[in-house]
Backbone as ProteinMPNN parsed JSONL, in Angstrom:
{"seq_chain_A": "MEESGKRSINGGLVVLGVALAVGMVLSSWLVSDTVKSVKLANQTIAVKGTAQVDVRSDIALWAGRFTARDADLVKAYSKLESDLEKVLGFLGRSGIPREEIEVSAVTTMIQYRKTSQGYDTNEIEQYVLDQTVTVRSKEVDLVASLSRE", "coords_chain_A": {"N_chain_A": [[62.302, -161.943, 53.434], [63.421, -159.72, 54.108], [62.176, -157.823, 52.547], [59.55, -157.859, 53.498], [60.076, -157.004, 56.027], [60.999, -154.457, 55.511], [58.675, -153.366, 54.479], [57.116, -153.489, 56.711], [58.475, -151.761, 58.427], [58.332, -149.425, 56.895], [55.544, -149.158, 56.794], [55.057, -148.786, 59.485], [56.381, -146.374, 59.833], [54.809, -144.754, 58.238], [52.377, -144.824, 59.623], [53.256, -143.664, 61.994], [53.981, -141.124, 61.011], [51.479, -140.186, 60.126], [50.139, -140.142, 62.565], [51.691, -138.225, 63.936], [51.191, -135.995, 62.303], [48.399, -135.677, 62.612], [48.38, -135.186, 65.351], [49.806, -132.76, 65.451], [48.069, -131.092, 64.031], [45.789, -131.174, 65.702], [46.915, -130.105, 68.086], [47.621, -127.541, 67.194], [45.093, -126.539, 66.613], [43.972, -126.55, 69.228], [45.695, -124.704, 70.515], [45.202, -122.349, 69.008], [42.465, -122.012, 69.544], [42.529, -121.609, 72.301], [44.026, -119.223, 72.437], [42.262, -117.521, 71.103], [40.099, -117.591, 72.905], [41.263, -116.405, 75.164], [41.815, -113.82, 74.207], [39.211, -112.925, 73.634], [38.159, -112.978, 76.162], [39.175, -110.699, 77.358], [37.639, -108.785, 76.2], [35.157, -108.734, 77.229], [32.651, -107.588, 79.503], [31.839, -107.674, 82.853], [28.984, -107.097, 84.677], [27.512, -105.921, 87.621], [24.339, -105.488, 88.643], [22.355, -102.685, 89.72], [19.502, -101.236, 91.203], [17.46, -98.371, 90.908], [15.415, -96.47, 92.94], [13.038, -94.002, 93.446], [12.882, -92.28, 96.438], [10.897, -90.843, 98.831], [11.739, -88.329, 100.979], [11.463, -88.266, 104.529], [12.215, -86.432, 106.307], [13.465, -83.147, 106.647], [16.465, -81.322, 106.398], [18.017, -78.381, 106.977], [20.436, -75.936, 106.862], [21.721, -72.781, 107.829], [24.077, -70.126, 107.803], [25.134, -67.216, 109.464], [26.876, -64.076, 109.708], [28.587, -61.63, 111.664], [30.439, -58.613, 111.776], [32.7, -56.485, 113.431], [34.668, -53.847, 114.889], [34.383, -53.605, 117.547], [33.76, -55.903, 120.006], [31.397, -56.238, 121.532], [29.507, -54.802, 120.04], [29.56, -56.308, 117.673], [28.565, -58.719, 118.624], [26.004, -57.885, 119.366], [24.933, -57.257, 116.838], [24.937, -59.808, 115.728], [23.153, -61.095, 117.441], [20.826, -59.644, 116.859], [20.489, -60.377, 114.17], [20.013, -63.107, 114.532], [17.54, -63.038, 115.855], [15.97, -62.036, 113.754], [16.174, -64.148, 111.896], [15.041, -66.3, 113.358], [12.499, -65.212, 113.713], [11.586, -65.073, 111.039], [11.546, -67.832, 110.39], [9.687, -68.745, 112.297], [7.341, -67.272, 111.584], [6.964, -68.483, 109.17], [6.035, -70.952, 109.768], [7.598, -72.874, 111.026], [8.124, -74.699, 113.876], [9.625, -73.746, 117.023], [10.952, -75.801, 118.385], [11.98, -77.337, 116.361], [14.136, -76.044, 115.47], [17.551, -75.553, 115.621], [20.093, -73.842, 117.236], [23.396, -72.952, 116.854], [26.411, -72.633, 118.846], [28.106, -69.491, 119.254], [30.753, -68.656, 117.106], [33.876, -67.201, 117.372], [36.195, -65.165, 115.735], [39.257, -63.51, 115.588], [40.482, -60.808, 113.782], [43.523, -59.498, 112.964], [45.175, -56.337, 112.535], [47.186, -55.62, 109.691], [50.616, -55.129, 108.759], [52.29, -52.905, 106.408], [53.825, -54.629, 104.995], [52.41, -56.936, 105.093], [52.369, -58.459, 107.399], [50.98, -59.754, 110.46], [49.85, -57.684, 113.137], [49.684, -56.9, 116.662], [47.437, -55.527, 117.02], [43.991, -55.354, 117.156], [41.859, -55.586, 114.436], [39.232, -56.264, 113.687], [36.394, -58.135, 114.922], [35.075, -61.265, 114.034], [32.111, -62.847, 114.011], [30.353, -65.882, 113.93], [27.384, -67.793, 113.397], [25.269, -70.639, 113.323], [22.157, -71.762, 112.118], [20.047, -74.467, 112.256], [17.505, -76.277, 110.701], [15.427, -78.921, 111.403], [13.04, -80.861, 110.262], [9.851, -82.5, 109.807], [8.259, -81.525, 107.913], [8.785, -81.545, 104.928], [8.226, -80.382, 102.386], [7.584, -77.742, 103.093], [10.005, -76.801, 104.232], [11.644, -77.092, 102.01], [10.506, -75.198, 100.259], [10.949, -72.861, 101.733], [13.712, -72.754, 101.681], [14.213, -71.864, 99.167], [13.475, -69.24, 99.163]], "CA_chain_A": [[61.953, -161.424, 54.702], [63.87, -158.356, 54.156], [61.173, -156.954, 51.961], [58.426, -157.742, 54.416], [60.563, -156.21, 57.158], [61.023, -153.07, 55.07], [57.284, -152.913, 54.41], [56.644, -153.336, 58.068], [59.076, -150.529, 58.941], [57.737, -148.322, 56.136], [54.155, -149.038, 57.263], [55.122, -148.2, 60.828], [56.752, -144.965, 59.674], [53.639, -144.053, 57.7], [51.435, -144.679, 60.736], [53.848, -142.684, 62.889], [53.876, -139.822, 60.344], [50.071, -139.772, 60.166], [49.826, -139.82, 63.965], [52.326, -136.942, 64.238], [50.481, -134.945, 61.565], [47.113, -135.475, 63.292], [48.695, -134.564, 66.641], [50.167, -131.36, 65.227], [46.846, -130.378, 63.651], [44.971, -131.033, 66.914], [47.538, -129.173, 69.031], [47.486, -126.201, 66.607], [43.691, -126.128, 66.81], [43.805, -126.248, 70.651], [46.411, -123.464, 70.824], [44.485, -121.21, 68.418], [41.203, -121.854, 70.275], [42.866, -121.023, 73.6], [44.407, -117.824, 72.201], [41.028, -116.794, 70.793], [39.331, -117.469, 74.152], [41.938, -115.434, 76.025], [41.598, -112.482, 73.645], [37.802, -112.571, 73.79], [37.882, -112.775, 77.588], [39.511, -109.311, 77.665], [36.678, -107.898, 75.56], [33.85, -108.853, 77.864], [32.468, -106.788, 80.711], [30.916, -108.259, 83.819], [28.271, -106.004, 85.334], [26.594, -106.245, 88.706], [23.289, -104.487, 88.503], [21.692, -102.038, 90.842], [18.23, -100.632, 90.817], [17.219, -97.088, 91.549], [14.021, -96.218, 93.284], [12.852, -92.699, 94.071], [12.413, -92.388, 97.815], [10.448, -89.551, 99.357], [12.337, -88.091, 102.287], [10.487, -87.996, 105.586], [12.751, -85.383, 107.176], [14.245, -82.121, 105.954], [17.549, -80.752, 107.182], [18.44, -77.166, 106.288], [21.299, -75.139, 107.737], [22.147, -71.483, 107.321], [25.064, -69.479, 108.667], [25.203, -65.768, 109.313], [28.113, -63.526, 110.249], [28.627, -60.213, 112.04], [31.816, -58.119, 111.908], [32.833, -55.142, 114.002], [35.898, -53.646, 115.657], [33.991, -53.728, 118.956], [33.186, -57.238, 120.211], [30.022, -56.116, 122.037], [28.668, -54.403, 118.899], [29.474, -57.46, 116.764], [27.655, -59.68, 119.25], [24.649, -57.319, 119.269], [24.504, -57.448, 115.443], [24.66, -61.237, 115.549], [21.922, -61.366, 118.189], [19.739, -59.053, 116.081], [20.295, -61.236, 112.997], [19.405, -64.352, 115.003], [16.114, -62.757, 116.083], [15.336, -61.927, 112.432], [16.101, -65.499, 111.318], [14.041, -67.06, 114.119], [11.199, -64.625, 113.389], [11.218, -65.529, 109.694], [11.199, -69.257, 110.45], [8.446, -68.869, 113.072], [6.231, -66.788, 110.746], [6.805, -69.405, 108.042], [5.409, -72.188, 110.232], [8.554, -73.822, 111.614], [8.097, -74.604, 115.344], [10.929, -73.465, 117.643], [11.635, -77.047, 118.783], [12.612, -77.921, 115.174], [15.236, -75.15, 115.101], [18.729, -75.689, 116.483], [20.997, -72.699, 117.098], [24.742, -73.337, 117.304], [27.156, -71.665, 119.656], [28.759, -68.443, 118.47], [32.178, -68.831, 116.861], [34.519, -65.888, 117.303], [37.527, -65.126, 115.141], [39.838, -62.169, 115.686], [41.34, -60.428, 112.658], [44.497, -58.494, 113.39], [45.617, -55.383, 111.522], [48.429, -56.055, 109.044], [51.576, -54.078, 108.406], [52.356, -52.683, 104.957], [54.483, -55.808, 104.414], [51.484, -58.061, 105.16], [52.512, -59.205, 108.645], [49.998, -59.44, 111.505], [50.278, -56.927, 114.315], [48.896, -57.286, 117.836], [46.299, -54.616, 117.077], [42.772, -55.995, 116.637], [41.16, -54.809, 113.406], [37.807, -56.538, 113.857], [35.943, -59.447, 115.381], [34.151, -61.91, 113.102], [31.306, -63.812, 114.763], [29.511, -66.749, 113.089], [26.42, -68.65, 114.085], [24.529, -71.474, 112.379], [20.807, -72.174, 112.5], [19.695, -75.685, 111.53], [16.103, -76.682, 110.799], [15.218, -80.362, 111.222], [11.584, -80.909, 110.294], [9.156, -83.51, 108.996], [7.554, -80.763, 106.874], [9.801, -81.482, 103.88], [7.844, -79.417, 101.352], [7.678, -76.401, 103.668], [11.421, -76.447, 104.346], [12.162, -76.944, 100.644], [10.057, -73.914, 99.709], [11.641, -71.796, 102.47], [15.118, -72.7, 101.267], [14.286, -71.169, 97.882], [13.095, -67.83, 99.333]], "C_chain_A": [[62.392, -159.988, 54.83], [62.832, -157.417, 53.609], [59.982, -156.814, 52.875], [58.829, -156.946, 55.645], [60.597, -154.737, 56.805], [59.617, -152.514, 54.992], [56.739, -152.647, 55.798], [57.199, -152.052, 58.678], [58.473, -149.33, 58.236], [56.298, -148.086, 56.578], [54.111, -148.395, 58.638], [55.472, -146.722, 60.774], [55.585, -144.147, 59.138], [52.625, -143.808, 58.824], [51.953, -143.624, 61.72], [53.727, -141.272, 62.305], [52.455, -139.288, 60.384], [49.693, -139.365, 61.591], [50.442, -138.476, 64.358], [51.59, -135.791, 63.55], [49.148, -134.634, 62.236], [47.344, -134.785, 64.639], [49.04, -133.088, 66.492], [48.943, -130.535, 64.845], [45.98, -130.146, 64.887], [45.585, -130.034, 67.896], [47.473, -127.739, 68.5], [46.071, -125.68, 66.809], [43.446, -125.735, 68.271], [44.474, -124.927, 71.027], [45.656, -122.266, 70.264], [43.157, -120.966, 69.135], [41.45, -121.204, 71.639], [43.232, -119.546, 73.451], [43.167, -116.987, 71.915], [40.195, -116.587, 72.053], [39.941, -116.425, 75.079], [41.705, -114.018, 75.507], [40.152, -112.043, 73.809], [37.453, -112.322, 75.249], [38.188, -111.339, 77.993], [38.501, -108.33, 77.08], [35.29, -107.998, 76.175], [33.825, -108.025, 79.135], [31.463, -107.504, 81.596], [30.284, -107.112, 84.601], [27.411, -106.564, 86.449], [25.562, -105.14, 88.713], [22.822, -103.906, 89.818], [20.403, -101.43, 90.321], [18.084, -99.316, 91.554], [15.728, -96.915, 91.759], [13.956, -94.835, 93.912], [12.241, -92.896, 95.446], [12.056, -90.988, 98.289], [11.009, -89.401, 100.764], [11.259, -87.793, 103.312], [11.008, -86.957, 106.573], [13.589, -84.42, 106.332], [15.288, -81.569, 106.914], [18.098, -79.571, 106.39], [19.235, -76.32, 107.261], [21.671, -73.838, 107.041], [23.08, -70.832, 108.321], [25.022, -67.98, 108.425], [26.367, -65.242, 110.132], [27.929, -62.059, 110.612], [30.082, -59.823, 112.252], [31.786, -56.723, 112.512], [34.143, -55.065, 114.773], [35.641, -53.782, 117.155], [33.263, -55.065, 119.134], [31.731, -57.166, 120.662], [29.076, -55.73, 120.901], [28.494, -55.563, 117.918], [28.494, -58.491, 117.317], [26.21, -59.178, 119.177], [24.095, -57.482, 117.861], [24.112, -58.909, 115.215], [23.359, -61.62, 116.246], [20.701, -60.839, 117.434], [19.432, -59.907, 114.847], [19.634, -62.554, 113.385], [17.914, -64.153, 115.244], [15.36, -62.663, 114.765], [15.148, -63.311, 111.805], [15.032, -66.32, 112.03], [12.64, -66.53, 113.851], [10.701, -65.08, 112.031], [10.77, -66.988, 109.719], [9.89, -69.467, 111.201], [7.233, -68.424, 112.267], [5.948, -67.738, 109.586], [6.243, -70.754, 108.46], [6.352, -73.229, 110.788], [8.515, -73.654, 113.131], [9.511, -74.447, 115.915], [11.679, -74.74, 118.01], [12.288, -77.757, 117.588], [13.803, -77.085, 114.704], [16.358, -75.306, 116.12], [19.671, -74.522, 116.195], [22.358, -73.104, 117.661], [25.331, -72.269, 118.217], [27.822, -70.653, 118.724], [30.246, -68.776, 118.335], [32.796, -67.452, 116.682], [35.919, -66.022, 116.718], [38.024, -63.682, 115.222], [40.711, -61.933, 114.456], [42.235, -59.284, 113.123], [44.87, -57.595, 112.216], [46.958, -55.877, 110.969], [49.33, -54.852, 108.781], [51.573, -53.901, 106.895], [53.059, -53.843, 104.247], [53.595, -57.051, 104.489], [51.589, -58.898, 106.422], [51.427, -58.786, 109.638], [50.647, -58.607, 112.604], [49.48, -57.454, 115.503], [47.653, -56.424, 117.975], [45.082, -55.275, 116.418], [42.097, -55.06, 115.641], [39.653, -54.997, 113.54], [37.596, -57.94, 114.412], [34.965, -59.975, 114.337], [33.434, -63.001, 113.886], [30.403, -64.562, 113.794], [28.545, -67.509, 113.969], [25.64, -69.407, 113.018], [23.177, -71.831, 112.971], [20.462, -73.372, 111.627], [18.237, -76.02, 111.79], [16.046, -78.171, 110.505], [13.724, -80.587, 111.397], [11.046, -82.045, 109.44], [8.341, -82.847, 107.89], [8.526, -80.503, 105.722], [9.468, -80.413, 102.842], [7.971, -77.983, 101.851], [9.139, -75.945, 103.736], [12.031, -76.25, 102.958], [11.749, -75.604, 100.051], [10.736, -72.75, 100.429], [13.09, -71.651, 102.012], [15.289, -71.976, 99.938], [13.918, -69.693, 97.995], [14.296, -66.966, 99.571]], "O_chain_A": [[61.813, -159.179, 55.554], [62.626, -156.329, 54.147], [59.448, -155.713, 53.007], [57.988, -156.276, 56.245], [60.286, -153.874, 57.626], [59.362, -151.37, 55.37], [55.993, -151.693, 56.018], [56.478, -151.332, 59.369], [58.138, -148.332, 58.874], [55.874, -146.939, 56.722], [53.245, -147.569, 58.926], [54.95, -145.916, 61.544], [55.389, -142.996, 59.529], [52.086, -142.708, 58.953], [51.188, -142.797, 62.216], [53.406, -140.329, 63.029], [52.232, -138.104, 60.639], [49.009, -138.362, 61.796], [49.798, -137.673, 65.033], [51.391, -134.733, 64.147], [48.8, -133.467, 62.414], [46.58, -133.897, 65.019], [48.622, -132.261, 67.302], [48.8, -129.397, 65.291], [45.489, -129.036, 65.096], [44.874, -129.213, 68.475], [47.286, -126.809, 69.284], [45.877, -124.51, 67.138], [42.8, -124.722, 68.542], [43.902, -124.123, 71.764], [45.483, -121.267, 70.963], [42.766, -119.812, 69.315], [40.674, -120.355, 72.078], [42.798, -118.714, 74.248], [43.034, -115.874, 72.423], [39.637, -115.507, 72.248], [39.22, -115.65, 75.707], [41.426, -113.112, 76.293], [39.903, -110.874, 74.101], [36.55, -111.539, 75.545], [37.529, -110.804, 78.884], [38.514, -107.152, 77.438], [34.345, -107.392, 75.669], [34.86, -107.794, 79.761], [30.382, -107.89, 81.152], [30.992, -106.252, 85.126], [26.681, -107.538, 86.266], [25.914, -103.962, 88.784], [22.884, -104.541, 90.871], [20.261, -101.154, 89.13], [18.535, -99.173, 92.691], [14.909, -97.178, 90.879], [14.736, -94.526, 94.814], [11.229, -93.578, 95.607], [12.852, -90.059, 98.151], [10.779, -90.245, 101.629], [10.26, -87.144, 103.003], [10.338, -86.633, 107.553], [14.318, -84.83, 105.429], [15.017, -81.374, 108.099], [18.584, -79.735, 105.271], [18.766, -76.019, 108.359], [21.904, -73.8, 105.833], [22.904, -70.964, 109.532], [24.888, -67.538, 107.284], [26.794, -65.858, 111.109], [27.197, -61.334, 109.939], [30.864, -60.581, 112.825], [30.955, -55.89, 112.15], [34.662, -56.076, 115.247], [36.56, -54.041, 117.933], [32.256, -55.315, 118.471], [30.911, -57.965, 120.21], [27.971, -56.263, 120.804], [27.4, -55.775, 117.394], [27.695, -59.063, 116.575], [25.293, -59.967, 118.95], [22.921, -57.81, 117.694], [23.093, -59.204, 114.592], [22.558, -62.38, 115.702], [19.667, -61.504, 117.376], [18.269, -60.135, 114.516], [18.789, -63.065, 112.65], [17.108, -65.009, 114.877], [14.235, -63.152, 114.658], [14.089, -63.609, 111.252], [14.208, -66.964, 111.381], [11.689, -67.309, 113.77], [9.532, -65.434, 111.88], [9.742, -67.338, 109.14], [9.066, -70.283, 110.786], [6.21, -69.107, 112.26], [4.827, -67.792, 109.08], [5.998, -71.612, 107.613], [5.944, -74.37, 111.003], [8.838, -72.578, 113.634], [10.475, -74.959, 115.346], [12.909, -74.769, 117.955], [13.072, -78.686, 117.785], [14.405, -77.376, 113.67], [16.138, -75.204, 117.327], [20.001, -74.253, 115.04], [22.458, -73.545, 118.806], [24.81, -71.16, 118.334], [28.064, -70.937, 117.551], [30.909, -69.128, 119.31], [32.283, -66.632, 115.921], [36.715, -66.862, 117.138], [37.273, -62.746, 114.948], [41.57, -62.751, 114.127], [41.766, -58.253, 113.606], [44.883, -58.025, 111.062], [47.757, -56.475, 111.69], [48.867, -53.724, 108.608], [50.923, -54.665, 106.181], [52.906, -54.017, 103.039], [53.983, -58.113, 104.0], [50.956, -59.95, 106.511], [51.005, -57.63, 109.663], [51.814, -58.791, 112.951], [48.677, -58.373, 115.344], [46.898, -56.57, 118.936], [45.144, -55.699, 115.264], [41.801, -53.905, 115.95], [38.89, -54.031, 113.511], [38.48, -58.796, 114.375], [34.131, -59.231, 113.821], [34.053, -63.952, 114.364], [29.761, -63.953, 112.938], [28.837, -67.828, 115.122], [25.381, -68.878, 111.938], [23.059, -72.157, 114.153], [20.571, -73.306, 110.403], [17.783, -76.046, 112.935], [16.555, -78.63, 109.482], [13.196, -80.519, 112.507], [11.685, -82.493, 108.488], [7.793, -83.532, 107.027], [9.027, -79.391, 105.557], [10.335, -79.626, 102.461], [8.416, -77.105, 101.112], [9.461, -74.826, 103.338], [12.842, -75.345, 102.756], [12.56, -74.94, 99.406], [11.067, -71.749, 99.794], [13.623, -70.542, 101.966], [16.387, -71.523, 99.614], [14.039, -68.959, 97.014], [14.161, -65.753, 99.735]]}, "name": "protein", "num_of_chains": 1, "seq": "MEESGKRSINGGLVVLGVALAVGMVLSSWLVSDTVKSVKLANQTIAVKGTAQVDVRSDIALWAGRFTARDADLVKAYSKLESDLEKVLGFLGRSGIPREEIEVSAVTTMIQYRKTSQGYDTNEIEQYVLDQTVTVRSKEVDLVASLSRE"}
């Protein structure tokens, strides 16, 4: 009985050894497959697509700014007014109706004379006046061609 008991124990150990070996092979395969999947996951790129379609604009918006400078505020304003008339005349002759032209308010900046050290004094050197003219029109091609002149 001792011999059959030893065979039974030896047989059980063999089965246990085979089961452990198969388990180790399977777990090694699972670990290597998981590692490979993780590494490959970092090498993929997910892209959400967009499509581009050329769209023809149905409105043109064009803005231009002009400036006048003078030591005398009244003269600077007169220069700016004269420039505005020239701009409006050009746009009118080019076929832009007055109701499609917006004229901004005049912006005034005072530049003071500086000392030899670069500090501002209270003495006015000149006035700088700015004004912007904006064209908003459905004549896109006309405005585009005017903007290149």
